JSON list of C-alpha atoms in Angstrom, two decimals:
[
{"chain": "A", "resi": 926, "resn": "MET", "atom": "CA", "xyz": [85.43, 87.08, 72.35]},
{"chain": "A", "resi": 927, "resn": "SER", "atom": "CA", "xyz": [88.18, 84.86, 73.53]},
{"chain": "A", "resi": 928, "resn": "SER", "atom": "CA", "xyz": [89.14, 81.48, 72.13]},
{"chain": "A", "resi": 929, "resn": "ARG", "atom": "CA", "xyz": [89.64, 80.17, 75.68]},
{"chain": "A", "resi": 930, "resn": "SER", "atom": "CA", "xyz": [86.98, 78.06, 77.33]},
{"chain": "A", "resi": 931, "resn": "TYR", "atom": "CA", "xyz": [86.12, 78.23, 81.01]},
{"chain": "A", "resi": 932, "resn": "SER", "atom": "CA", "xyz": [84.50, 75.71, 83.31]},
{"chain": "A", "resi": 933, "resn": "VAL", "atom": "CA", "xyz": [81.51, 77.23, 85.12]},
{"chain": "A", "resi": 934, "resn": "ASP", "atom": "CA", "xyz": [79.71, 75.61, 88.06]},
{"chain": "A", "resi": 935, "resn": "VAL", "atom": "CA", "xyz": [76.39, 77.31, 88.84]},
{"chain": "A", "resi": 936, "resn": "THR", "atom": "CA", "xyz": [74.56, 75.76, 91.77]},
{"chain": "A", "resi": 937, "resn": "PRO", "atom": "CA", "xyz": [71.25, 77.37, 92.77]},
{"chain": "A", "resi": 938, "resn": "GLY", "atom": "CA", "xyz": [71.38, 78.90, 96.24]},
{"chain": "A", "resi": 939, "resn": "ALA", "atom": "CA", "xyz": [75.19, 78.63, 96.42]},
{"chain": "A", "resi": 940, "resn": "ASN", "atom": "CA", "xyz": [78.21, 80.52, 95.18]},
{"chain": "A", "resi": 941, "resn": "SER", "atom": "CA", "xyz": [79.08, 80.08, 91.55]},
{"chain": "A", "resi": 942, "resn": "LEU", "atom": "CA", "xyz": [82.55, 78.96, 90.51]},
{"chain": "A", "resi": 943, "resn": "CYS", "atom": "CA", "xyz": [84.45, 79.67, 87.33]},
{"chain": "A", "resi": 944, "resn": "SER", "atom": "CA", "xyz": [87.88, 78.48, 86.26]},
{"chain": "A", "resi": 945, "resn": "CYS", "atom": "CA", "xyz": [88.96, 82.08, 85.56]},
{"chain": "A", "resi": 946, "resn": "GLY", "atom": "CA", "xyz": [89.01, 82.66, 89.35]},
{"chain": "A", "resi": 947, "resn": "ARG", "atom": "CA", "xyz": [87.37, 86.09, 89.34]},
{"chain": "A", "resi": 948, "resn": "THR", "atom": "CA", "xyz": [84.32, 84.91, 91.29]},
{"chain": "A", "resi": 949, "resn": "ILE", "atom": "CA", "xyz": [86.51, 83.85, 94.20]},
{"chain": "A", "resi": 950, "resn": "ILE", "atom": "CA", "xyz": [88.62, 87.02, 94.15]},
{"chain": "A", "resi": 951, "resn": "TYR", "atom": "CA", "xyz": [85.87, 89.63, 93.73]},
{"chain": "A", "resi": 952, "resn": "HIS", "atom": "CA", "xyz": [82.90, 87.76, 95.27]},
{"chain": "A", "resi": 953, "resn": "MET", "atom": "CA", "xyz": [80.87, 88.71, 92.21]},
{"chain": "A", "resi": 954, "resn": "PRO", "atom": "CA", "xyz": [79.94, 86.66, 89.17]},
{"chain": "A", "resi": 955, "resn": "CYS", "atom": "CA", "xyz": [82.27, 87.10, 86.22]},
{"chain": "A", "resi": 956, "resn": "ALA", "atom": "CA", "xyz": [81.10, 87.48, 82.63]},
{"chain": "A", "resi": 957, "resn": "HIS", "atom": "CA", "xyz": [81.31, 83.71, 82.11]},
{"chain": "A", "resi": 958, "resn": "VAL", "atom": "CA", "xyz": [79.00, 83.00, 85.05]},
{"chain": "A", "resi": 959, "resn": "ILE", "atom": "CA", "xyz": [76.56, 85.73, 84.00]},
{"chain": "A", "resi": 960, "resn": "SER", "atom": "CA", "xyz": [76.35, 84.36, 80.46]},
{"chain": "A", "resi": 961, "resn": "SER", "atom": "CA", "xyz": [75.83, 80.82, 81.84]},
{"chain": "A", "resi": 962, "resn": "ILE", "atom": "CA", "xyz": [73.10, 82.02, 84.19]},
{"chain": "A", "resi": 963, "resn": "ALA", "atom": "CA", "xyz": [71.45, 84.05, 81.44]},
{"chain": "A", "resi": 964, "resn": "SER", "atom": "CA", "xyz": [71.32, 80.99, 79.18]},
{"chain": "A", "resi": 965, "resn": "VAL", "atom": "CA", "xyz": [69.11, 79.19, 81.72]},
{"chain": "A", "resi": 966, "resn": "ILE", "atom": "CA", "xyz": [67.14, 82.38, 82.53]},
{"chain": "A", "resi": 967, "resn": "ILE", "atom": "CA", "xyz": [68.13, 82.82, 86.20]},
{"chain": "A", "resi": 968, "resn": "SER", "atom": "CA", "xyz": [68.75, 86.19, 87.86]},
{"chain": "A", "resi": 969, "resn": "HIS", "atom": "CA", "xyz": [72.43, 86.95, 88.44]},
{"chain": "A", "resi": 970, "resn": "LEU", "atom": "CA", "xyz": [71.57, 88.94, 91.59]},
{"chain": "A", "resi": 971, "resn": "ASP", "atom": "CA", "xyz": [71.27, 85.71, 93.57]},
{"chain": "A", "resi": 972, "resn": "TYR", "atom": "CA", "xyz": [74.97, 85.02, 92.96]},
{"chain": "A", "resi": 973, "resn": "ILE", "atom": "CA", "xyz": [76.38, 88.35, 94.22]},
{"chain": "A", "resi": 974, "resn": "SER", "atom": "CA", "xyz": [78.01, 88.25, 97.65]},
{"chain": "A", "resi": 975, "resn": "GLU", "atom": "CA", "xyz": [76.18, 89.69, 100.65]},
{"chain": "A", "resi": 976, "resn": "TYR", "atom": "CA", "xyz": [79.00, 92.24, 101.02]},
{"chain": "A", "resi": 977, "resn": "TYR", "atom": "CA", "xyz": [77.67, 94.10, 97.97]},
{"chain": "A", "resi": 978, "resn": "THR", "atom": "CA", "xyz": [74.06, 94.38, 99.14]},
{"chain": "A", "resi": 979, "resn": "MET", "atom": "CA", "xyz": [72.56, 97.82, 99.67]},
{"chain": "A", "resi": 980, "resn": "ASN", "atom": "CA", "xyz": [72.02, 97.12, 103.36]},
{"chain": "A", "resi": 981, "resn": "ASN", "atom": "CA", "xyz": [75.72, 96.37, 103.96]},
{"chain": "A", "resi": 982, "resn": "PHE", "atom": "CA", "xyz": [76.69, 99.42, 101.91]},
{"chain": "A", "resi": 983, "resn": "LYS", "atom": "CA", "xyz": [74.57, 101.61, 104.15]},
{"chain": "A", "resi": 984, "resn": "MET", "atom": "CA", "xyz": [75.96, 99.97, 107.29]},
{"chain": "A", "resi": 985, "resn": "THR", "atom": "CA", "xyz": [79.46, 100.94, 106.18]},
{"chain": "A", "resi": 986, "resn": "TYR", "atom": "CA", "xyz": [78.66, 104.63, 106.60]},
{"chain": "A", "resi": 987, "resn": "VAL", "atom": "CA", "xyz": [76.29, 104.44, 109.59]},
{"chain": "A", "resi": 988, "resn": "ASP", "atom": "CA", "xyz": [78.93, 105.45, 112.15]},
{"chain": "A", "resi": 989, "resn": "GLU", "atom": "CA", "xyz": [79.95, 109.03, 112.78]},
{"chain": "A", "resi": 990, "resn": "PHE", "atom": "CA", "xyz": [83.06, 110.41, 111.10]},
{"chain": "A", "resi": 991, "resn": "HIS", "atom": "CA", "xyz": [85.39, 112.30, 113.44]},
{"chain": "A", "resi": 992, "resn": "THR", "atom": "CA", "xyz": [87.34, 115.22, 112.04]},
{"chain": "A", "resi": 993, "resn": "ILE", "atom": "CA", "xyz": [90.92, 116.04, 112.97]},
{"chain": "A", "resi": 994, "resn": "PRO", "atom": "CA", "xyz": [90.97, 119.02, 115.36]},
{"chain": "A", "resi": 995, "resn": "ASP", "atom": "CA", "xyz": [92.84, 122.21, 114.60]},
{"chain": "A", "resi": 996, "resn": "LYS", "atom": "CA", "xyz": [96.58, 122.11, 115.36]},
{"chain": "A", "resi": 997, "resn": "ALA", "atom": "CA", "xyz": [96.09, 124.56, 118.24]},
{"chain": "A", "resi": 998, "resn": "TYR", "atom": "CA", "xyz": [94.11, 121.86, 120.10]},
{"chain": "A", "resi": 999, "resn": "TRP", "atom": "CA", "xyz": [96.63, 119.06, 119.63]},
{"chain": "A", "resi": 1000, "resn": "PRO", "atom": "CA", "xyz": [98.27, 117.74, 122.83]},
{"chain": "A", "resi": 1001, "resn": "SER", "atom": "CA", "xyz": [101.83, 118.84, 123.45]},
{"chain": "A", "resi": 1002, "resn": "HIS", "atom": "CA", "xyz": [104.72, 116.41, 123.40]},
{"chain": "A", "resi": 1003, "resn": "ASP", "atom": "CA", "xyz": [105.35, 114.90, 126.82]},
{"chain": "A", "resi": 1004, "resn": "PRO", "atom": "CA", "xyz": [107.98, 112.11, 126.99]},
{"chain": "A", "resi": 1005, "resn": "ALA", "atom": "CA", "xyz": [106.66, 110.99, 130.38]},
{"chain": "A", "resi": 1006, "resn": "TYR", "atom": "CA", "xyz": [103.24, 110.44, 128.86]},
{"chain": "A", "resi": 1007, "resn": "GLY", "atom": "CA", "xyz": [104.66, 108.31, 126.04]},
{"chain": "A", "resi": 1008, "resn": "LEU", "atom": "CA", "xyz": [103.78, 110.40, 122.98]},
{"chain": "A", "resi": 1009, "resn": "TYR", "atom": "CA", "xyz": [106.75, 110.71, 120.68]},
{"chain": "A", "resi": 1010, "resn": "PRO", "atom": "CA", "xyz": [106.85, 112.79, 117.50]},
{"chain": "A", "resi": 1011, "resn": "LEU", "atom": "CA", "xyz": [107.23, 111.02, 114.17]},
{"chain": "A", "resi": 1012, "resn": "ASN", "atom": "CA", "xyz": [110.80, 110.69, 112.95]},
{"chain": "A", "resi": 1013, "resn": "THR", "atom": "CA", "xyz": [111.85, 111.84, 109.51]},
{"chain": "A", "resi": 1014, "resn": "PRO", "atom": "CA", "xyz": [112.03, 109.09, 106.87]},
{"chain": "A", "resi": 1015, "resn": "ASN", "atom": "CA", "xyz": [115.33, 107.25, 106.53]},
{"chain": "A", "resi": 1016, "resn": "PHE", "atom": "CA", "xyz": [115.35, 107.39, 102.75]},
{"chain": "A", "resi": 1017, "resn": "ARG", "atom": "CA", "xyz": [116.45, 110.38, 100.67]},
{"chain": "A", "resi": 1018, "resn": "ARG", "atom": "CA", "xyz": [113.72, 111.95, 98.58]},
{"chain": "A", "resi": 1019, "resn": "ARG", "atom": "CA", "xyz": [114.51, 113.44, 95.22]},
{"chain": "A", "resi": 1020, "resn": "SER", "atom": "CA", "xyz": [113.50, 117.03, 94.89]},
{"chain": "A", "resi": 1021, "resn": "SER", "atom": "CA", "xyz": [113.48, 117.27, 91.10]},
{"chain": "A", "resi": 1022, "resn": "ARG", "atom": "CA", "xyz": [112.27, 115.31, 88.13]},
{"chain": "A", "resi": 1023, "resn": "PRO", "atom": "CA", "xyz": [114.55, 112.60, 86.75]},
{"chain": "A", "resi": 1024, "resn": "LYS", "atom": "CA", "xyz": [117.05, 113.67, 84.17]},
{"chain": "A", "resi": 1025, "resn": "THR", "atom": "CA", "xyz": [116.38, 112.65, 80.60]},
{"chain": "A", "resi": 1026, "resn": "ASN", "atom": "CA", "xyz": [118.79, 110.66, 78.44]},
{"chain": "A", "resi": 1027, "resn": "ARG", "atom": "CA", "xyz": [117.34, 111.97, 75.18]},
{"chain": "A", "resi": 1028, "resn": "TYR", "atom": "CA", "xyz": [119.56, 113.89, 72.77]},
{"chain": "A", "resi": 1029, "resn": "ARG", "atom": "CA", "xyz": [118.26, 117.36, 72.01]},
{"chain": "A", "resi": 1030, "resn": "ASN", "atom": "CA", "xyz": [117.91, 118.43, 68.36]},
{"chain": "A", "resi": 1031, "resn": "ILE", "atom": "CA", "xyz": [116.51, 121.26, 66.23]},
{"chain": "A", "resi": 1032, "resn": "MET", "atom": "CA", "xyz": [112.92, 120.37, 67.10]},
{"chain": "A", "resi": 1033, "resn": "ASP", "atom": "CA", "xyz": [113.60, 121.16, 70.78]},
{"chain": "A", "resi": 1034, "resn": "GLU", "atom": "CA", "xyz": [114.59, 124.77, 70.13]},
{"chain": "A", "resi": 1035, "resn": "PRO", "atom": "CA", "xyz": [111.85, 127.38, 70.71]},
{"chain": "A", "resi": 1036, "resn": "MET", "atom": "CA", "xyz": [110.37, 129.03, 67.63]},
{"chain": "A", "resi": 1037, "resn": "HIS", "atom": "CA", "xyz": [110.84, 132.80, 67.18]}
]
């Protein structure tokens, strides 16, 4: 439990608002809104955004997924056509782990 208090506005048939701001960010009721709704015995499912409905979830994956073809079937590079290969990154990548600044002692020696 927190000692902070939050202002909750629960309007039937509309989006709920809470001063914590999570309802606006996530489009779902936060714990404060759910506890307010539960105190007046209303279902919290009416306050969840339409983006989280099962129908919209299914519509997300209704289209066909296309796989990347094998490299043998990739088109060749043709400057006249306008396909250019990707350039190497401009930044230098480190090939090893960072060095430690810790002093080694007896505990670091392997046991025989």
